[in-house]
């Protein structure tokens, strides 16, 4: 039997992804709910420079010049009975997605429920497709692209006590 310290796979459904509502006071984080999948691509937008020379005797050499990352999220389009869209989805679709230039940046944080630290990104967003077929729920998606170096923040309250 595995001990409590033996690493175990974690459930994908335990990930929390939140966007900060920059229009709200005090600081307000909106959880992207009804997620059906997400993909963290830590090598997205990576740029390398080939540094191979005759001295490398035929073996390739390179330096990483730029690091990038994205979070692609898929969800169900969520609205209440009177048609008011989920707060996080509405913020992404109607506020963040329309900002340009320096204003296109927005804080995002994400972590697994078992973790005690958020990963925090300054990010931009690309809205995704929405749709569905005859007997399906409407989909919702977005791609969040990190800008700059990621930071971290402690979870308050501690892990398991909500977001």
PDB file of C-alpha atoms in Angstrom:
ATOM      1  CA  UNK A   1       0.000   0.000   0.000  1.00  0.00           C
ATOM      2  CA  UNK A   2       1.231   3.511  -0.861  1.00  0.00           C
ATOM      3  CA  UNK A   3       2.223   5.790   1.996  1.00  0.00           C
ATOM      4  CA  UNK A   4       0.972   9.355   2.423  1.00  0.00           C
ATOM      5  CA  UNK A   5       4.272  10.609   0.994  1.00  0.00           C
ATOM      6  CA  UNK A   6       4.140   8.488  -2.166  1.00  0.00           C
ATOM      7  CA  UNK A   7       3.381  10.741  -5.155  1.00  0.00           C
ATOM      8  CA  UNK A   8      -0.030  10.089  -6.713  1.00  0.00           C
ATOM      9  CA  UNK A   9      -1.644  11.438  -9.875  1.00  0.00           C
ATOM     10  CA  UNK A  10      -3.890  14.437  -9.271  1.00  0.00           C
ATOM     11  CA  UNK A  11      -7.366  14.888 -10.721  1.00  0.00           C
ATOM     12  CA  UNK A  12      -7.627  17.297 -13.653  1.00  0.00           C
ATOM     13  CA  UNK A  13     -10.941  18.548 -12.258  1.00  0.00           C
ATOM     14  CA  UNK A  14      -9.095  19.937  -9.229  1.00  0.00           C
ATOM     15  CA  UNK A  15      -7.559  22.875 -11.108  1.00  0.00           C
ATOM     16  CA  UNK A  16      -8.799  26.390 -10.351  1.00  0.00           C
ATOM     17  CA  UNK A  17      -8.336  29.226 -12.837  1.00  0.00           C
ATOM     18  CA  UNK A  18      -9.330  32.778 -11.947  1.00  0.00           C
ATOM     19  CA  UNK A  19      -9.210  36.167 -13.684  1.00  0.00           C
ATOM     20  CA  UNK A  20      -9.020  39.407 -11.764  1.00  0.00           C
ATOM     21  CA  UNK A  21     -11.879  41.828 -12.395  1.00  0.00           C
ATOM     22  CA  UNK A  22      -9.968  45.084 -12.781  1.00  0.00           C
ATOM     23  CA  UNK A  23     -13.228  47.058 -12.752  1.00  0.00           C
ATOM     24  CA  UNK A  24     -14.117  45.932  -9.208  1.00  0.00           C
ATOM     25  CA  UNK A  25     -13.188  47.406  -5.849  1.00  0.00           C
ATOM     26  CA  UNK A  26     -12.028  45.794  -3.609  1.00  0.00           C
ATOM     27  CA  UNK A  27      -9.823  43.288  -5.441  1.00  0.00           C
ATOM     28  CA  UNK A  28     -12.076  40.632  -6.960  1.00  0.00           C
ATOM     29  CA  UNK A  29     -11.092  37.317  -8.550  1.00  0.00           C
ATOM     30  CA  UNK A  30     -13.616  35.510 -10.775  1.00  0.00           C
ATOM     31  CA  UNK A  31     -13.356  31.718 -11.071  1.00  0.00           C
ATOM     32  CA  UNK A  32     -13.760  30.225 -14.534  1.00  0.00           C
ATOM     33  CA  UNK A  33     -16.396  27.609 -13.804  1.00  0.00           C
ATOM     34  CA  UNK A  34     -17.835  24.609 -15.616  1.00  0.00           C
ATOM     35  CA  UNK A  35     -14.423  23.819 -17.108  1.00  0.00           C
ATOM     36  CA  UNK A  36     -14.408  20.700 -19.253  1.00  0.00           C
ATOM     37  CA  UNK A  37     -10.712  20.812 -20.119  1.00  0.00           C
ATOM     38  CA  UNK A  38      -7.617  22.952 -19.925  1.00  0.00           C
ATOM     39  CA  UNK A  39      -4.153  22.746 -21.416  1.00  0.00           C
ATOM     40  CA  UNK A  40      -1.070  24.418 -19.981  1.00  0.00           C
ATOM     41  CA  UNK A  41       1.525  24.819 -22.741  1.00  0.00           C
ATOM     42  CA  UNK A  42       4.702  25.973 -20.942  1.00  0.00           C
ATOM     43  CA  UNK A  43       6.769  26.040 -24.153  1.00  0.00           C
ATOM     44  CA  UNK A  44       4.357  28.152 -26.208  1.00  0.00           C
ATOM     45  CA  UNK A  45       6.060  31.128 -27.931  1.00  0.00           C
ATOM     46  CA  UNK A  46       9.513  29.877 -26.977  1.00  0.00           C
ATOM     47  CA  UNK A  47      12.230  31.283 -29.216  1.00  0.00           C
ATOM     48  CA  UNK A  48      15.701  29.821 -29.612  1.00  0.00           C
ATOM     49  CA  UNK A  49      18.870  30.949 -31.326  1.00  0.00           C
ATOM     50  CA  UNK A  50      21.028  28.387 -33.104  1.00  0.00           C
ATOM     51  CA  UNK A  51      24.558  28.728 -31.687  1.00  0.00           C
ATOM     52  CA  UNK A  52      26.076  25.794 -33.570  1.00  0.00           C
ATOM     53  CA  UNK A  53      29.591  26.366 -34.823  1.00  0.00           C
ATOM     54  CA  UNK A  54      32.399  24.328 -36.374  1.00  0.00           C
ATOM     55  CA  UNK A  55      33.694  23.745 -32.820  1.00  0.00           C
ATOM     56  CA  UNK A  56      30.560  21.673 -31.994  1.00  0.00           C
ATOM     57  CA  UNK A  57      31.838  18.869 -34.260  1.00  0.00           C
ATOM     58  CA  UNK A  58      28.466  18.307 -35.935  1.00  0.00           C
ATOM     59  CA  UNK A  59      26.308  18.465 -32.778  1.00  0.00           C
ATOM     60  CA  UNK A  60      23.590  21.098 -32.674  1.00  0.00           C
ATOM     61  CA  UNK A  61      23.758  23.831 -30.040  1.00  0.00           C
ATOM     62  CA  UNK A  62      21.226  26.490 -29.093  1.00  0.00           C
ATOM     63  CA  UNK A  63      20.291  29.120 -26.505  1.00  0.00           C
ATOM     64  CA  UNK A  64      16.746  29.835 -25.383  1.00  0.00           C
ATOM     65  CA  UNK A  65      16.107  33.513 -26.023  1.00  0.00           C
ATOM     66  CA  UNK A  66      12.438  33.767 -25.003  1.00  0.00           C
ATOM     67  CA  UNK A  67      10.093  31.748 -22.786  1.00  0.00           C
ATOM     68  CA  UNK A  68       6.353  31.800 -23.197  1.00  0.00           C
ATOM     69  CA  UNK A  69       3.277  29.925 -21.980  1.00  0.00           C
ATOM     70  CA  UNK A  70      -0.452  29.629 -22.551  1.00  0.00           C
ATOM     71  CA  UNK A  71      -3.487  28.247 -20.770  1.00  0.00           C
ATOM     72  CA  UNK A  72      -6.216  27.085 -23.120  1.00  0.00           C
ATOM     73  CA  UNK A  73      -9.515  26.632 -21.308  1.00  0.00           C
ATOM     74  CA  UNK A  74     -12.723  25.008 -22.475  1.00  0.00           C
ATOM     75  CA  UNK A  75     -15.984  25.259 -20.625  1.00  0.00           C
ATOM     76  CA  UNK A  76     -19.737  25.310 -21.032  1.00  0.00           C
ATOM     77  CA  UNK A  77     -21.293  28.680 -21.803  1.00  0.00           C
ATOM     78  CA  UNK A  78     -23.013  29.461 -18.517  1.00  0.00           C
ATOM     79  CA  UNK A  79     -25.990  31.730 -17.914  1.00  0.00           C
ATOM     80  CA  UNK A  80     -28.778  31.925 -15.361  1.00  0.00           C
ATOM     81  CA  UNK A  81     -32.487  31.512 -16.191  1.00  0.00           C
ATOM     82  CA  UNK A  82     -32.834  35.118 -17.305  1.00  0.00           C
ATOM     83  CA  UNK A  83     -29.780  34.919 -19.584  1.00  0.00           C
ATOM     84  CA  UNK A  84     -27.188  36.682 -17.414  1.00  0.00           C
ATOM     85  CA  UNK A  85     -23.834  35.140 -18.332  1.00  0.00           C
ATOM     86  CA  UNK A  86     -21.463  33.704 -15.721  1.00  0.00           C
ATOM     87  CA  UNK A  87     -19.403  36.586 -14.235  1.00  0.00           C
ATOM     88  CA  UNK A  88     -15.962  35.249 -15.223  1.00  0.00           C
ATOM     89  CA  UNK A  89     -17.016  34.351 -18.767  1.00  0.00           C
ATOM     90  CA  UNK A  90     -18.772  37.713 -19.174  1.00  0.00           C
ATOM     91  CA  UNK A  91     -15.667  39.563 -17.959  1.00  0.00           C
ATOM     92  CA  UNK A  92     -13.453  37.712 -20.459  1.00  0.00           C
ATOM     93  CA  UNK A  93     -15.937  38.111 -23.346  1.00  0.00           C
ATOM     94  CA  UNK A  94     -17.180  41.658 -22.757  1.00  0.00           C
ATOM     95  CA  UNK A  95     -14.402  43.500 -20.918  1.00  0.00           C
ATOM     96  CA  UNK A  96     -10.979  41.893 -21.270  1.00  0.00           C
ATOM     97  CA  UNK A  97     -11.313  40.713 -24.891  1.00  0.00           C
ATOM     98  CA  UNK A  98     -11.998  44.257 -26.134  1.00  0.00           C
ATOM     99  CA  UNK A  99      -9.001  45.959 -24.530  1.00  0.00           C
ATOM    100  CA  UNK A 100      -6.017  46.801 -26.768  1.00  0.00           C
ATOM    101  CA  UNK A 101      -2.356  47.726 -26.338  1.00  0.00           C
ATOM    102  CA  UNK A 102      -1.102  48.061 -22.761  1.00  0.00           C
ATOM    103  CA  UNK A 103      -4.731  47.841 -21.587  1.00  0.00           C
ATOM    104  CA  UNK A 104      -5.027  44.295 -23.016  1.00  0.00           C
ATOM    105  CA  UNK A 105      -3.191  42.896 -19.985  1.00  0.00           C
ATOM    106  CA  UNK A 106      -5.026  41.345 -17.037  1.00  0.00           C
ATOM    107  CA  UNK A 107      -3.948  39.288 -14.017  1.00  0.00           C
ATOM    108  CA  UNK A 108      -4.749  35.560 -14.016  1.00  0.00           C
ATOM    109  CA  UNK A 109      -4.015  33.020 -11.304  1.00  0.00           C
ATOM    110  CA  UNK A 110      -4.249  29.248 -11.279  1.00  0.00           C
ATOM    111  CA  UNK A 111      -3.449  26.270  -9.069  1.00  0.00           C
ATOM    112  CA  UNK A 112      -4.589  22.792  -8.121  1.00  0.00           C
ATOM    113  CA  UNK A 113      -6.857  22.525  -5.054  1.00  0.00           C
ATOM    114  CA  UNK A 114      -4.097  20.542  -3.322  1.00  0.00           C
ATOM    115  CA  UNK A 115      -1.568  23.378  -3.716  1.00  0.00           C
ATOM    116  CA  UNK A 116      -1.006  26.242  -1.279  1.00  0.00           C
ATOM    117  CA  UNK A 117       0.385  28.687  -3.841  1.00  0.00           C
ATOM    118  CA  UNK A 118      -1.170  30.395  -6.846  1.00  0.00           C
ATOM    119  CA  UNK A 119       0.773  30.822 -10.082  1.00  0.00           C
ATOM    120  CA  UNK A 120       0.083  34.419 -11.127  1.00  0.00           C
ATOM    121  CA  UNK A 121       0.432  35.721 -14.663  1.00  0.00           C
ATOM    122  CA  UNK A 122       0.152  39.074 -16.331  1.00  0.00           C
ATOM    123  CA  UNK A 123      -1.671  37.900 -19.453  1.00  0.00           C
ATOM    124  CA  UNK A 124      -3.602  38.675 -22.600  1.00  0.00           C
ATOM    125  CA  UNK A 125      -6.608  36.713 -23.839  1.00  0.00           C
ATOM    126  CA  UNK A 126      -7.835  35.420 -27.175  1.00  0.00           C
ATOM    127  CA  UNK A 127     -11.535  34.519 -27.089  1.00  0.00           C
ATOM    128  CA  UNK A 128     -12.316  31.071 -28.417  1.00  0.00           C
ATOM    129  CA  UNK A 129     -15.144  29.571 -30.398  1.00  0.00           C
ATOM    130  CA  UNK A 130     -18.604  28.971 -29.008  1.00  0.00           C
ATOM    131  CA  UNK A 131     -21.017  26.479 -30.419  1.00  0.00           C
ATOM    132  CA  UNK A 132     -22.723  23.144 -30.179  1.00  0.00           C
ATOM    133  CA  UNK A 133     -24.814  20.583 -31.994  1.00  0.00           C
ATOM    134  CA  UNK A 134     -28.459  19.559 -31.718  1.00  0.00           C
ATOM    135  CA  UNK A 135     -28.272  17.722 -28.396  1.00  0.00           C
ATOM    136  CA  UNK A 136     -25.252  19.471 -26.880  1.00  0.00           C
ATOM    137  CA  UNK A 137     -24.666  22.280 -24.428  1.00  0.00           C
ATOM    138  CA  UNK A 138     -23.045  25.423 -25.830  1.00  0.00           C
ATOM    139  CA  UNK A 139     -19.261  25.481 -25.537  1.00  0.00           C
ATOM    140  CA  UNK A 140     -17.110  28.388 -24.374  1.00  0.00           C
ATOM    141  CA  UNK A 141     -13.323  28.729 -24.652  1.00  0.00           C
ATOM    142  CA  UNK A 142     -10.401  31.128 -24.432  1.00  0.00           C
ATOM    143  CA  UNK A 143      -6.626  31.075 -24.702  1.00  0.00           C
ATOM    144  CA  UNK A 144      -4.729  32.983 -22.023  1.00  0.00           C
ATOM    145  CA  UNK A 145      -1.172  33.959 -22.978  1.00  0.00           C
ATOM    146  CA  UNK A 146       1.393  34.836 -20.323  1.00  0.00           C
ATOM    147  CA  UNK A 147       3.218  38.148 -20.702  1.00  0.00           C
ATOM    148  CA  UNK A 148       6.470  38.430 -18.794  1.00  0.00           C
ATOM    149  CA  UNK A 149       7.767  36.344 -15.923  1.00  0.00           C
ATOM    150  CA  UNK A 150       5.253  34.449 -13.755  1.00  0.00           C
ATOM    151  CA  UNK A 151       4.986  35.129 -10.035  1.00  0.00           C
ATOM    152  CA  UNK A 152       3.357  33.316  -7.133  1.00  0.00           C
ATOM    153  CA  UNK A 153       1.006  34.217  -4.289  1.00  0.00           C
ATOM    154  CA  UNK A 154      -0.067  32.304  -1.197  1.00  0.00           C
ATOM    155  CA  UNK A 155      -3.564  30.846  -1.068  1.00  0.00           C
ATOM    156  CA  UNK A 156      -5.817  32.604   1.439  1.00  0.00           C
ATOM    157  CA  UNK A 157      -7.529  30.789   3.080  1.00  0.00           C
ATOM    158  CA  UNK A 158      -5.327  27.649   2.923  1.00  0.00           C
ATOM    159  CA  UNK A 159      -5.879  24.964   0.242  1.00  0.00           C
ATOM    160  CA  UNK A 160      -9.226  23.215   0.533  1.00  0.00           C
ATOM    161  CA  UNK A 161     -10.932  26.248   2.067  1.00  0.00           C
ATOM    162  CA  UNK A 162     -12.122  27.706  -1.218  1.00  0.00           C
ATOM    163  CA  UNK A 163     -10.358  30.100  -3.544  1.00  0.00           C
TER     164      UNK A 163
END
